[in-house]
Amino acid sequence: MVKSQNFKTENRLPPIILKYENQLERDPNSLVFAALAEAYRKSGNYEGAFQVLRDGIKNHPLYKFAYFTLAHCYFDVNQYQLAYTTLRPFVANERENFRVQNLFAETCLKLGQTEEALESLKYCLFLAPKNYEVAQKIKEIEQSISPTVETLDEITKKQDIPNIQVSDQFELKNLNPTGSKDIDIDEWKQVDFSRTTNQEPKIQEEQLAKDWQVGQTPELTIIEEKVEARPPTGEAPIITHTLVDLYCAQGLYQKGIEILQKILELNPKDHKSRARLQELRQVVAIHASVPKQKHGVHLRLESFLDALKERARQIEKRQENPTST
């Protein structure tokens, strides 16, 4: 792992970065790798971010927040095609995620793919109707492309989209879609999902959800305690299936499997839970096989890192032998 002291003196580092580094050092399989990579990105340590993501995605190839941060890193270093390729598979299922849609739109604009950019920008405006910057971009794109393209007003009228009430988090002044480095990383609060024998404060994986998702994810450890303490009722399967979905959305499939097994212990005839359990076991099996045969995103990331290292070697060589050039 490329530690942060390689690009800043340790006493000037945000404490949260040191905390994430120590957490990942203690547990290399922790999901905190994605939060550390995001903190590196915001601090300008792109080499560290890419290497942490490479190792983390190898262990957690289904963890979507890692891919969001990876795409943002690519965007920041002007690798727009790599950012597009990384983010594109998630766009259709992340329509309520402002940051994903906005980053994808910005990436498409850099590549000249205006129609895809326009589609994502319209979703952004549905989520944040008061965002003047997004509205202006939509207007400019619609004026620049074919006049037959439906305007935002026409689509809104046709689909009878209600007026969305927006909280302050969607105000333009509170958004940071361009990934500028003026965000105070110390404001993050995070819990580690790995169980610890001591009572150290846990680092919340919800950290990335706060950046990449609309709304807050309920604190999973608290919910789990409530589920275990709740006597079996007719509503219990619905509530616990919701918890399973929460865990799965964050890549914690084994936690979901454990909950489903408890449900089946109480109600062996619950066919829905049995089918869901079988589905998750298949996902875990696929998950285990992916690191052995590297998928496209991981191969592209390794190739990009190799290119960065080669360029660094060439620069170092020229500095050592200035007369040879």
PDB file of C-alpha atoms in Angstrom:
ATOM      1  CA  MET A   1       0.000   0.000   0.000  1.00  0.00           C
ATOM      2  CA  VAL A   2       1.313   3.453  -0.936  1.00  0.00           C
ATOM      3  CA  LYS A   3       1.108   5.266   2.368  1.00  0.00           C
ATOM      4  CA  SER A   4       0.301   8.921   2.511  1.00  0.00           C
ATOM      5  CA  GLN A   5       3.624  10.026   3.957  1.00  0.00           C
ATOM      6  CA  ASN A   6       5.061   9.559   0.470  1.00  0.00           C
ATOM      7  CA  PHE A   7       3.405  12.762  -0.675  1.00  0.00           C
ATOM      8  CA  LYS A   8       2.909  14.735   2.533  1.00  0.00           C
ATOM      9  CA  THR A   9       4.625  14.917   5.857  1.00  0.00           C
ATOM     10  CA  GLU A  10       2.781  12.734   8.309  1.00  0.00           C
ATOM     11  CA  ASN A  11       2.115  15.531  10.791  1.00  0.00           C
ATOM     12  CA  ARG A  12       0.170  17.468   8.149  1.00  0.00           C
ATOM     13  CA  LEU A  13      -2.097  14.597   7.140  1.00  0.00           C
ATOM     14  CA  PRO A  14      -5.781  14.643   8.002  1.00  0.00           C
ATOM     15  CA  PRO A  15      -6.235  12.279  10.960  1.00  0.00           C
ATOM     16  CA  ILE A  16      -8.907  10.376   9.048  1.00  0.00           C
ATOM     17  CA  ILE A  17      -6.349   9.213   6.459  1.00  0.00           C
ATOM     18  CA  LEU A  18      -4.013   7.890   9.144  1.00  0.00           C
ATOM     19  CA  LYS A  19      -6.991   6.193  10.784  1.00  0.00           C
ATOM     20  CA  TYR A  20      -8.001   4.484   7.533  1.00  0.00           C
ATOM     21  CA  GLU A  21      -4.414   3.440   6.817  1.00  0.00           C
ATOM     22  CA  ASN A  22      -4.055   1.872  10.253  1.00  0.00           C
ATOM     23  CA  GLN A  23      -7.411   0.126   9.921  1.00  0.00           C
ATOM     24  CA  LEU A  24      -6.468  -1.350   6.542  1.00  0.00           C
ATOM     25  CA  GLU A  25      -3.065  -2.385   7.860  1.00  0.00           C
ATOM     26  CA  ARG A  26      -4.733  -4.298  10.694  1.00  0.00           C
ATOM     27  CA  ASP A  27      -7.306  -5.885   8.377  1.00  0.00           C
ATOM     28  CA  PRO A  28      -6.206  -5.938   4.699  1.00  0.00           C
ATOM     29  CA  ASN A  29      -9.591  -7.444   3.758  1.00  0.00           C
ATOM     30  CA  SER A  30     -11.575  -4.533   5.225  1.00  0.00           C
ATOM     31  CA  LEU A  31     -14.009  -2.524   3.109  1.00  0.00           C
ATOM     32  CA  VAL A  32     -12.377   0.617   4.461  1.00  0.00           C
ATOM     33  CA  PHE A  33     -10.056   0.483   1.429  1.00  0.00           C
ATOM     34  CA  ALA A  34     -12.626   2.382  -0.643  1.00  0.00           C
ATOM     35  CA  ALA A  35     -12.939   5.184   1.912  1.00  0.00           C
ATOM     36  CA  LEU A  36      -9.145   5.406   2.110  1.00  0.00           C
ATOM     37  CA  ALA A  37      -8.912   5.626  -1.678  1.00  0.00           C
ATOM     38  CA  GLU A  38     -11.506   8.414  -1.694  1.00  0.00           C
ATOM     39  CA  ALA A  39      -9.568  10.281   1.002  1.00  0.00           C
ATOM     40  CA  TYR A  40      -6.362   9.854  -1.013  1.00  0.00           C
ATOM     41  CA  ARG A  41      -8.145  11.153  -4.115  1.00  0.00           C
ATOM     42  CA  LYS A  42      -9.374  14.276  -2.361  1.00  0.00           C
ATOM     43  CA  SER A  43      -5.878  14.863  -1.001  1.00  0.00           C
ATOM     44  CA  GLY A  44      -4.267  14.507  -4.422  1.00  0.00           C
ATOM     45  CA  ASN A  45      -2.546  11.179  -3.788  1.00  0.00           C
ATOM     46  CA  TYR A  46      -3.772   9.495  -6.957  1.00  0.00           C
ATOM     47  CA  GLU A  47      -1.023   6.898  -7.031  1.00  0.00           C
ATOM     48  CA  GLY A  48      -2.011   5.776  -3.542  1.00  0.00           C
ATOM     49  CA  ALA A  49      -5.694   5.775  -4.479  1.00  0.00           C
ATOM     50  CA  PHE A  50      -5.162   3.639  -7.584  1.00  0.00           C
ATOM     51  CA  GLN A  51      -3.022   1.089  -5.759  1.00  0.00           C
ATOM     52  CA  VAL A  52      -5.425   0.801  -2.821  1.00  0.00           C
ATOM     53  CA  LEU A  53      -8.318   0.341  -5.248  1.00  0.00           C
ATOM     54  CA  ARG A  54      -6.428  -2.260  -7.245  1.00  0.00           C
ATOM     55  CA  ASP A  55      -5.825  -4.397  -4.153  1.00  0.00           C
ATOM     56  CA  GLY A  56      -9.287  -3.758  -2.709  1.00  0.00           C
ATOM     57  CA  ILE A  57     -11.199  -4.577  -5.885  1.00  0.00           C
ATOM     58  CA  LYS A  58      -9.233  -7.801  -6.171  1.00  0.00           C
ATOM     59  CA  ASN A  59     -10.651  -8.831  -2.767  1.00  0.00           C
ATOM     60  CA  HIS A  60     -14.088  -7.244  -3.224  1.00  0.00           C
ATOM     61  CA  PRO A  61     -14.906  -7.256  -6.955  1.00  0.00           C
ATOM     62  CA  LEU A  62     -18.631  -6.628  -6.327  1.00  0.00           C
ATOM     63  CA  TYR A  63     -18.225  -3.573  -4.095  1.00  0.00           C
ATOM     64  CA  LYS A  64     -19.764  -0.757  -6.130  1.00  0.00           C
ATOM     65  CA  PHE A  65     -18.489   2.195  -4.087  1.00  0.00           C
ATOM     66  CA  ALA A  66     -14.936   1.221  -5.017  1.00  0.00           C
ATOM     67  CA  TYR A  67     -15.801   1.534  -8.705  1.00  0.00           C
ATOM     68  CA  PHE A  68     -17.388   4.950  -8.160  1.00  0.00           C
ATOM     69  CA  THR A  69     -14.192   6.212  -6.538  1.00  0.00           C
ATOM     70  CA  LEU A  70     -12.079   4.563  -9.237  1.00  0.00           C
ATOM     71  CA  ALA A  71     -14.088   6.308 -11.944  1.00  0.00           C
ATOM     72  CA  HIS A  72     -13.682   9.641 -10.161  1.00  0.00           C
ATOM     73  CA  CYS A  73      -9.917   9.099  -9.924  1.00  0.00           C
ATOM     74  CA  TYR A  74      -9.739   8.391 -13.653  1.00  0.00           C
ATOM     75  CA  PHE A  75     -11.776  11.532 -14.328  1.00  0.00           C
ATOM     76  CA  ASP A  76      -9.504  13.677 -12.157  1.00  0.00           C
ATOM     77  CA  VAL A  77      -6.395  12.570 -14.073  1.00  0.00           C
ATOM     78  CA  ASN A  78      -8.105  13.154 -17.455  1.00  0.00           C
ATOM     79  CA  GLN A  79      -8.516   9.454 -18.292  1.00  0.00           C
ATOM     80  CA  TYR A  80     -12.081  10.004 -19.444  1.00  0.00           C
ATOM     81  CA  GLN A  81     -12.486   6.820 -21.477  1.00  0.00           C
ATOM     82  CA  LEU A  82     -11.432   4.711 -18.489  1.00  0.00           C
ATOM     83  CA  ALA A  83     -13.808   6.682 -16.259  1.00  0.00           C
ATOM     84  CA  TYR A  84     -16.639   6.067 -18.735  1.00  0.00           C
ATOM     85  CA  THR A  85     -15.924   2.341 -19.028  1.00  0.00           C
ATOM     86  CA  THR A  86     -15.760   1.955 -15.248  1.00  0.00           C
ATOM     87  CA  LEU A  87     -18.946   3.880 -14.466  1.00  0.00           C
ATOM     88  CA  ARG A  88     -21.173   2.902 -17.408  1.00  0.00           C
ATOM     89  CA  PRO A  89     -22.360  -0.500 -16.029  1.00  0.00           C
ATOM     90  CA  PHE A  90     -23.754   1.175 -12.890  1.00  0.00           C
ATOM     91  CA  VAL A  91     -25.580   4.144 -14.400  1.00  0.00           C
ATOM     92  CA  ALA A  92     -28.949   2.508 -15.141  1.00  0.00           C
ATOM     93  CA  ASN A  93     -29.294   1.175 -11.579  1.00  0.00           C
ATOM     94  CA  GLU A  94     -28.132   4.385  -9.884  1.00  0.00           C
ATOM     95  CA  ARG A  95     -30.735   6.815 -11.211  1.00  0.00           C
ATOM     96  CA  GLU A  96     -31.391   8.288  -7.753  1.00  0.00           C
ATOM     97  CA  ASN A  97     -27.690   8.820  -7.111  1.00  0.00           C
ATOM     98  CA  PHE A  98     -26.812  12.425  -7.939  1.00  0.00           C
ATOM     99  CA  ARG A  99     -23.038  12.016  -7.795  1.00  0.00           C
ATOM    100  CA  VAL A 100     -22.973   8.976 -10.062  1.00  0.00           C
ATOM    101  CA  GLN A 101     -25.258  10.589 -12.630  1.00  0.00           C
ATOM    102  CA  ASN A 102     -23.395  13.898 -12.516  1.00  0.00           C
ATOM    103  CA  LEU A 103     -19.947  12.311 -12.797  1.00  0.00           C
ATOM    104  CA  PHE A 104     -21.122  10.161 -15.690  1.00  0.00           C
ATOM    105  CA  ALA A 105     -22.617  13.207 -17.414  1.00  0.00           C
ATOM    106  CA  GLU A 106     -19.379  15.176 -17.015  1.00  0.00           C
ATOM    107  CA  THR A 107     -17.411  12.218 -18.360  1.00  0.00           C
ATOM    108  CA  CYS A 108     -19.695  11.899 -21.381  1.00  0.00           C
ATOM    109  CA  LEU A 109     -19.342  15.616 -22.113  1.00  0.00           C
ATOM    110  CA  LYS A 110     -15.555  15.274 -22.085  1.00  0.00           C
ATOM    111  CA  LEU A 111     -15.892  12.451 -24.638  1.00  0.00           C
ATOM    112  CA  GLY A 112     -18.392  14.327 -26.792  1.00  0.00           C
ATOM    113  CA  GLN A 113     -21.229  11.897 -26.025  1.00  0.00           C
ATOM    114  CA  THR A 114     -23.838  14.582 -25.507  1.00  0.00           C
ATOM    115  CA  GLU A 115     -26.992  12.457 -25.634  1.00  0.00           C
ATOM    116  CA  GLU A 116     -25.826  10.180 -22.821  1.00  0.00           C
ATOM    117  CA  ALA A 117     -24.709  13.229 -20.861  1.00  0.00           C
ATOM    118  CA  LEU A 118     -28.102  14.859 -21.386  1.00  0.00           C
ATOM    119  CA  GLU A 119     -29.954  11.814 -20.085  1.00  0.00           C
ATOM    120  CA  SER A 120     -27.937  11.710 -16.857  1.00  0.00           C
ATOM    121  CA  LEU A 121     -28.157  15.471 -16.380  1.00  0.00           C
ATOM    122  CA  LYS A 122     -31.952  15.273 -16.555  1.00  0.00           C
ATOM    123  CA  TYR A 123     -31.935  12.701 -13.774  1.00  0.00           C
ATOM    124  CA  CYS A 124     -29.696  15.063 -11.805  1.00  0.00           C
ATOM    125  CA  LEU A 125     -32.209  17.857 -12.244  1.00  0.00           C
ATOM    126  CA  PHE A 126     -35.082  15.610 -11.160  1.00  0.00           C
ATOM    127  CA  LEU A 127     -33.112  14.958  -7.960  1.00  0.00           C
ATOM    128  CA  ALA A 128     -32.045  18.576  -7.499  1.00  0.00           C
ATOM    129  CA  PRO A 129     -34.516  20.898  -9.261  1.00  0.00           C
ATOM    130  CA  LYS A 130     -32.886  24.001  -7.763  1.00  0.00           C
ATOM    131  CA  ASN A 131     -29.469  23.215  -9.209  1.00  0.00           C
ATOM    132  CA  TYR A 132     -28.966  26.105 -11.624  1.00  0.00           C
ATOM    133  CA  GLU A 133     -25.683  24.763 -13.021  1.00  0.00           C
ATOM    134  CA  VAL A 134     -27.255  21.471 -14.090  1.00  0.00           C
ATOM    135  CA  ALA A 135     -30.268  23.260 -15.577  1.00  0.00           C
ATOM    136  CA  GLN A 136     -27.988  25.512 -17.620  1.00  0.00           C
ATOM    137  CA  LYS A 137     -26.016  22.553 -18.968  1.00  0.00           C
ATOM    138  CA  ILE A 138     -29.238  20.839 -20.040  1.00  0.00           C
ATOM    139  CA  LYS A 139     -30.400  23.992 -21.793  1.00  0.00           C
ATOM    140  CA  GLU A 140     -27.072  24.418 -23.618  1.00  0.00           C
ATOM    141  CA  ILE A 141     -26.976  20.786 -24.753  1.00  0.00           C
ATOM    142  CA  GLU A 142     -30.587  20.815 -25.946  1.00  0.00           C
ATOM    143  CA  GLN A 143     -29.890  23.941 -27.975  1.00  0.00           C
ATOM    144  CA  SER A 144     -26.755  22.434 -29.507  1.00  0.00           C
ATOM    145  CA  ILE A 145     -28.215  19.115 -30.670  1.00  0.00           C
ATOM    146  CA  SER A 146     -31.109  18.172 -32.926  1.00  0.00           C
ATOM    147  CA  PRO A 147     -34.219  20.307 -32.395  1.00  0.00           C
ATOM    148  CA  THR A 148     -36.291  17.131 -32.446  1.00  0.00           C
ATOM    149  CA  VAL A 149     -34.930  16.117 -29.053  1.00  0.00           C
ATOM    150  CA  GLU A 150     -37.581  16.508 -26.355  1.00  0.00           C
ATOM    151  CA  THR A 151     -36.926  19.318 -23.937  1.00  0.00           C
ATOM    152  CA  LEU A 152     -36.920  18.758 -20.201  1.00  0.00           C
ATOM    153  CA  ASP A 153     -40.275  20.552 -19.838  1.00  0.00           C
ATOM    154  CA  GLU A 154     -41.872  18.289 -22.451  1.00  0.00           C
ATOM    155  CA  ILE A 155     -40.611  15.146 -20.731  1.00  0.00           C
ATOM    156  CA  THR A 156     -41.791  16.418 -17.350  1.00  0.00           C
ATOM    157  CA  LYS A 157     -45.298  17.133 -18.675  1.00  0.00           C
ATOM    158  CA  LYS A 158     -45.525  13.817 -20.521  1.00  0.00           C
ATOM    159  CA  GLN A 159     -44.491  11.731 -17.507  1.00  0.00           C
ATOM    160  CA  ASP A 160     -46.398  13.899 -15.015  1.00  0.00           C
ATOM    161  CA  ILE A 161     -43.369  14.133 -12.755  1.00  0.00           C
ATOM    162  CA  PRO A 162     -44.313  15.685  -9.396  1.00  0.00           C
ATOM    163  CA  ASN A 163     -42.515  18.617  -7.884  1.00  0.00           C
ATOM    164  CA  ILE A 164     -39.679  17.118  -5.842  1.00  0.00           C
ATOM    165  CA  GLN A 165     -39.052  18.600  -2.425  1.00  0.00           C
ATOM    166  CA  VAL A 166     -35.327  19.024  -2.050  1.00  0.00           C
ATOM    167  CA  SER A 167     -33.365  19.339   1.150  1.00  0.00           C
ATOM    168  CA  ASP A 168     -30.358  21.615   1.599  1.00  0.00           C
ATOM    169  CA  GLN A 169     -27.992  18.795   0.652  1.00  0.00           C
ATOM    170  CA  PHE A 170     -28.997  19.274  -2.986  1.00  0.00           C
ATOM    171  CA  GLU A 171     -28.415  23.034  -3.080  1.00  0.00           C
ATOM    172  CA  LEU A 172     -25.699  23.956  -5.574  1.00  0.00           C
ATOM    173  CA  LYS A 173     -23.531  25.518  -2.902  1.00  0.00           C
ATOM    174  CA  ASN A 174     -23.499  22.220  -0.974  1.00  0.00           C
ATOM    175  CA  LEU A 175     -22.720  19.977  -3.926  1.00  0.00           C
ATOM    176  CA  ASN A 176     -19.241  19.030  -5.057  1.00  0.00           C
ATOM    177  CA  PRO A 177     -19.776  17.122  -8.305  1.00  0.00           C
ATOM    178  CA  THR A 178     -16.411  18.137  -9.742  1.00  0.00           C
ATOM    179  CA  GLY A 179     -14.451  16.490  -6.960  1.00  0.00           C
ATOM    180  CA  SER A 180     -12.638  19.645  -5.831  1.00  0.00           C
ATOM    181  CA  LYS A 181     -10.247  19.140  -2.960  1.00  0.00           C
ATOM    182  CA  ASP A 182     -11.765  21.689  -0.601  1.00  0.00           C
ATOM    183  CA  ILE A 183     -13.962  19.128   1.147  1.00  0.00           C
ATOM    184  CA  ASP A 184     -13.112  18.668   4.791  1.00  0.00           C
ATOM    185  CA  ILE A 185     -12.307  14.975   5.004  1.00  0.00           C
ATOM    186  CA  ASP A 186     -12.284  15.207   8.799  1.00  0.00           C
ATOM    187  CA  GLU A 187     -16.068  15.639   8.732  1.00  0.00           C
ATOM    188  CA  TRP A 188     -16.448  12.038   7.624  1.00  0.00           C
ATOM    189  CA  LYS A 189     -17.635   9.566  10.221  1.00  0.00           C
ATOM    190  CA  GLN A 190     -17.152   5.943   9.407  1.00  0.00           C
ATOM    191  CA  VAL A 191     -17.526   2.537  11.028  1.00  0.00           C
ATOM    192  CA  ASP A 192     -15.689  -0.654  10.198  1.00  0.00           C
ATOM    193  CA  PHE A 193     -18.068  -3.583   9.667  1.00  0.00           C
ATOM    194  CA  SER A 194     -15.487  -6.140  10.769  1.00  0.00           C
ATOM    195  CA  ARG A 195     -16.161  -7.295  14.324  1.00  0.00           C
ATOM    196  CA  THR A 196     -13.461  -6.354  16.842  1.00  0.00           C
ATOM    197  CA  THR A 197     -12.749  -7.988  20.172  1.00  0.00           C
ATOM    198  CA  ASN A 198     -11.811  -4.681  21.783  1.00  0.00           C
ATOM    199  CA  GLN A 199     -14.237  -1.809  22.024  1.00  0.00           C
ATOM    200  CA  GLU A 200     -12.447   0.586  19.656  1.00  0.00           C
ATOM    201  CA  PRO A 201     -14.655   3.039  17.757  1.00  0.00           C
ATOM    202  CA  LYS A 202     -15.767   1.385  14.534  1.00  0.00           C
ATOM    203  CA  ILE A 203     -15.176   3.028  11.151  1.00  0.00           C
ATOM    204  CA  GLN A 204     -18.478   3.223   9.306  1.00  0.00           C
ATOM    205  CA  GLU A 205     -18.628   1.962   5.760  1.00  0.00           C
ATOM    206  CA  GLU A 206     -21.605   4.340   5.512  1.00  0.00           C
ATOM    207  CA  GLN A 207     -18.998   7.006   4.785  1.00  0.00           C
ATOM    208  CA  LEU A 208     -19.009   6.318   1.077  1.00  0.00           C
ATOM    209  CA  ALA A 209     -22.783   5.979   1.042  1.00  0.00           C
ATOM    210  CA  LYS A 210     -22.951   9.544   2.338  1.00  0.00           C
ATOM    211  CA  ASP A 211     -20.908  10.703  -0.658  1.00  0.00           C
ATOM    212  CA  TRP A 212     -22.281   8.386  -3.313  1.00  0.00           C
ATOM    213  CA  GLN A 213     -25.897   7.748  -2.262  1.00  0.00           C
ATOM    214  CA  VAL A 214     -29.001   9.833  -1.675  1.00  0.00           C
ATOM    215  CA  GLY A 215     -29.893   9.670   1.998  1.00  0.00           C
ATOM    216  CA  GLN A 216     -28.334   7.717   4.818  1.00  0.00           C
ATOM    217  CA  THR A 217     -27.985   3.984   5.224  1.00  0.00           C
ATOM    218  CA  PRO A 218     -29.289   2.835   8.628  1.00  0.00           C
ATOM    219  CA  GLU A 219     -26.607   1.716  11.042  1.00  0.00           C
ATOM    220  CA  LEU A 220     -26.419  -1.973  10.324  1.00  0.00           C
ATOM    221  CA  THR A 221     -25.084  -3.168  13.663  1.00  0.00           C
ATOM    222  CA  ILE A 222     -28.015  -1.580  15.494  1.00  0.00           C
ATOM    223  CA  ILE A 223     -30.557  -3.045  13.081  1.00  0.00           C
ATOM    224  CA  GLU A 224     -29.023  -6.469  13.441  1.00  0.00           C
ATOM    225  CA  GLU A 225     -29.416  -6.390  17.210  1.00  0.00           C
ATOM    226  CA  LYS A 226     -33.082  -5.450  16.830  1.00  0.00           C
ATOM    227  CA  VAL A 227     -33.687  -8.288  14.391  1.00  0.00           C
ATOM    228  CA  GLU A 228     -32.134 -10.846  16.709  1.00  0.00           C
ATOM    229  CA  ALA A 229     -34.116  -9.611  19.689  1.00  0.00           C
ATOM    230  CA  ARG A 230     -37.471  -9.421  17.878  1.00  0.00           C
ATOM    231  CA  PRO A 231     -39.820 -12.374  18.516  1.00  0.00           C
ATOM    232  CA  PRO A 232     -40.994 -14.121  15.364  1.00  0.00           C
ATOM    233  CA  THR A 233     -44.064 -12.416  13.882  1.00  0.00           C
ATOM    234  CA  GLY A 234     -45.739 -12.259  10.515  1.00  0.00           C
ATOM    235  CA  GLU A 235     -43.829  -9.063   9.687  1.00  0.00           C
ATOM    236  CA  ALA A 236     -40.377 -10.326  10.630  1.00  0.00           C
ATOM    237  CA  PRO A 237     -39.478 -11.851   7.232  1.00  0.00           C
ATOM    238  CA  ILE A 238     -40.236  -8.547   5.465  1.00  0.00           C
ATOM    239  CA  ILE A 239     -38.066  -6.556   7.871  1.00  0.00           C
ATOM    240  CA  THR A 240     -35.207  -9.040   7.802  1.00  0.00           C
ATOM    241  CA  HIS A 241     -35.302  -9.296   4.009  1.00  0.00           C
ATOM    242  CA  THR A 242     -34.898  -5.532   3.939  1.00  0.00           C
ATOM    243  CA  LEU A 243     -31.826  -5.920   6.125  1.00  0.00           C
ATOM    244  CA  VAL A 244     -30.499  -8.598   3.773  1.00  0.00           C
ATOM    245  CA  ASP A 245     -30.884  -6.157   0.894  1.00  0.00           C
ATOM    246  CA  LEU A 246     -29.008  -3.475   2.851  1.00  0.00           C
ATOM    247  CA  TYR A 247     -26.091  -5.806   3.488  1.00  0.00           C
ATOM    248  CA  CYS A 248     -26.006  -7.015  -0.115  1.00  0.00           C
ATOM    249  CA  ALA A 249     -26.040  -3.457  -1.454  1.00  0.00           C
ATOM    250  CA  GLN A 250     -22.752  -2.946   0.382  1.00  0.00           C
ATOM    251  CA  GLY A 251     -21.180  -6.225  -0.694  1.00  0.00           C
ATOM    252  CA  LEU A 252     -21.668  -7.947   2.680  1.00  0.00           C
ATOM    253  CA  TYR A 253     -23.220 -11.095   1.237  1.00  0.00           C
ATOM    254  CA  GLN A 254     -22.116 -13.392   4.064  1.00  0.00           C
ATOM    255  CA  LYS A 255     -24.046 -11.238   6.546  1.00  0.00           C
ATOM    256  CA  GLY A 256     -27.138 -11.599   4.366  1.00  0.00           C
ATOM    257  CA  ILE A 257     -26.682 -15.361   4.231  1.00  0.00           C
ATOM    258  CA  GLU A 258     -26.464 -15.558   8.032  1.00  0.00           C
ATOM    259  CA  ILE A 259     -29.741 -13.646   8.444  1.00  0.00           C
ATOM    260  CA  LEU A 260     -31.536 -15.853   5.913  1.00  0.00           C
ATOM    261  CA  GLN A 261     -30.291 -18.963   7.689  1.00  0.00           C
ATOM    262  CA  LYS A 262     -31.760 -17.653  10.954  1.00  0.00           C
ATOM    263  CA  ILE A 263     -35.085 -16.992   9.222  1.00  0.00           C
ATOM    264  CA  LEU A 264     -35.159 -20.558   7.893  1.00  0.00           C
ATOM    265  CA  GLU A 265     -34.374 -21.969  11.331  1.00  0.00           C
ATOM    266  CA  LEU A 266     -37.562 -20.300  12.587  1.00  0.00           C
ATOM    267  CA  ASN A 267     -39.606 -21.063   9.482  1.00  0.00           C
ATOM    268  CA  PRO A 268     -38.201 -23.898   7.328  1.00  0.00           C
ATOM    269  CA  LYS A 269     -41.153 -23.562   4.903  1.00  0.00           C
ATOM    270  CA  ASP A 270     -40.282 -19.980   3.948  1.00  0.00           C
ATOM    271  CA  HIS A 271     -39.691 -20.606   0.236  1.00  0.00           C
ATOM    272  CA  LYS A 272     -38.869 -16.972  -0.520  1.00  0.00           C
ATOM    273  CA  SER A 273     -36.038 -16.949   2.025  1.00  0.00           C
ATOM    274  CA  ARG A 274     -34.762 -20.298   0.761  1.00  0.00           C
ATOM    275  CA  ALA A 275     -34.672 -19.033  -2.821  1.00  0.00           C
ATOM    276  CA  ARG A 276     -32.905 -15.841  -1.730  1.00  0.00           C
ATOM    277  CA  LEU A 277     -30.368 -17.873   0.238  1.00  0.00           C
ATOM    278  CA  GLN A 278     -29.596 -19.993  -2.810  1.00  0.00           C
ATOM    279  CA  GLU A 279     -29.197 -16.843  -4.896  1.00  0.00           C
ATOM    280  CA  LEU A 280     -26.741 -15.284  -2.437  1.00  0.00           C
ATOM    281  CA  ARG A 281     -24.698 -18.469  -2.225  1.00  0.00           C
ATOM    282  CA  GLN A 282     -24.319 -18.380  -5.994  1.00  0.00           C
ATOM    283  CA  VAL A 283     -23.220 -14.739  -5.824  1.00  0.00           C
ATOM    284  CA  VAL A 284     -20.621 -15.580  -3.171  1.00  0.00           C
ATOM    285  CA  ALA A 285     -19.347 -18.451  -5.320  1.00  0.00           C
ATOM    286  CA  ILE A 286     -18.956 -16.090  -8.286  1.00  0.00           C
ATOM    287  CA  HIS A 287     -17.339 -13.529  -5.999  1.00  0.00           C
ATOM    288  CA  ALA A 288     -14.765 -16.094  -4.880  1.00  0.00           C
ATOM    289  CA  SER A 289     -13.888 -17.041  -8.451  1.00  0.00           C
ATOM    290  CA  VAL A 290     -13.486 -13.513  -9.833  1.00  0.00           C
ATOM    291  CA  PRO A 291     -10.070 -12.716  -8.297  1.00  0.00           C
ATOM    292  CA  LYS A 292      -8.616 -15.841  -9.913  1.00  0.00           C
ATOM    293  CA  GLN A 293      -9.641 -14.646 -13.361  1.00  0.00           C
ATOM    294  CA  LYS A 294      -9.254 -10.889 -13.411  1.00  0.00           C
ATOM    295  CA  HIS A 295     -12.158  -8.971 -14.889  1.00  0.00           C
ATOM    296  CA  GLY A 296     -11.812  -6.109 -17.350  1.00  0.00           C
ATOM    297  CA  VAL A 297     -11.871  -3.230 -14.863  1.00  0.00           C
ATOM    298  CA  HIS A 298      -9.094  -4.766 -12.792  1.00  0.00           C
ATOM    299  CA  LEU A 299      -6.961  -5.483 -15.850  1.00  0.00           C
ATOM    300  CA  ARG A 300      -7.384  -1.907 -17.085  1.00  0.00           C
ATOM    301  CA  LEU A 301      -6.449  -0.549 -13.673  1.00  0.00           C
ATOM    302  CA  GLU A 302      -3.296  -2.670 -13.504  1.00  0.00           C
ATOM    303  CA  SER A 303      -2.349  -1.619 -17.014  1.00  0.00           C
ATOM    304  CA  PHE A 304      -2.864   2.037 -16.098  1.00  0.00           C
ATOM    305  CA  LEU A 305      -0.710   1.665 -12.976  1.00  0.00           C
ATOM    306  CA  ASP A 306       2.030  -0.025 -15.010  1.00  0.00           C
ATOM    307  CA  ALA A 307       1.971   2.902 -17.438  1.00  0.00           C
ATOM    308  CA  LEU A 308       2.275   5.376 -14.561  1.00  0.00           C
ATOM    309  CA  LYS A 309       5.240   3.480 -13.128  1.00  0.00           C
ATOM    310  CA  GLU A 310       6.947   3.316 -16.515  1.00  0.00           C
ATOM    311  CA  ARG A 311       6.502   7.043 -17.030  1.00  0.00           C
ATOM    312  CA  ALA A 312       7.921   7.707 -13.551  1.00  0.00           C
ATOM    313  CA  ARG A 313      10.955   5.533 -14.371  1.00  0.00           C
ATOM    314  CA  GLN A 314      11.548   7.434 -17.604  1.00  0.00           C
ATOM    315  CA  ILE A 315      11.360  10.801 -15.833  1.00  0.00           C
ATOM    316  CA  GLU A 316      13.749   9.581 -13.148  1.00  0.00           C
ATOM    317  CA  LYS A 317      16.157   8.300 -15.791  1.00  0.00           C
ATOM    318  CA  ARG A 318      16.143  11.644 -17.629  1.00  0.00           C
ATOM    319  CA  GLN A 319      16.828  13.470 -14.381  1.00  0.00           C
ATOM    320  CA  GLU A 320      19.796  11.212 -13.650  1.00  0.00           C
ATOM    321  CA  ASN A 321      21.213  11.601 -17.194  1.00  0.00           C
ATOM    322  CA  PRO A 322      20.183  15.055 -18.421  1.00  0.00           C
ATOM    323  CA  THR A 323      22.813  15.097 -21.196  1.00  0.00           C
ATOM    324  CA  SER A 324      21.529  11.867 -22.758  1.00  0.00           C
ATOM    325  CA  THR A 325      18.419  13.671 -24.040  1.00  0.00           C
TER     326      THR A 325
END
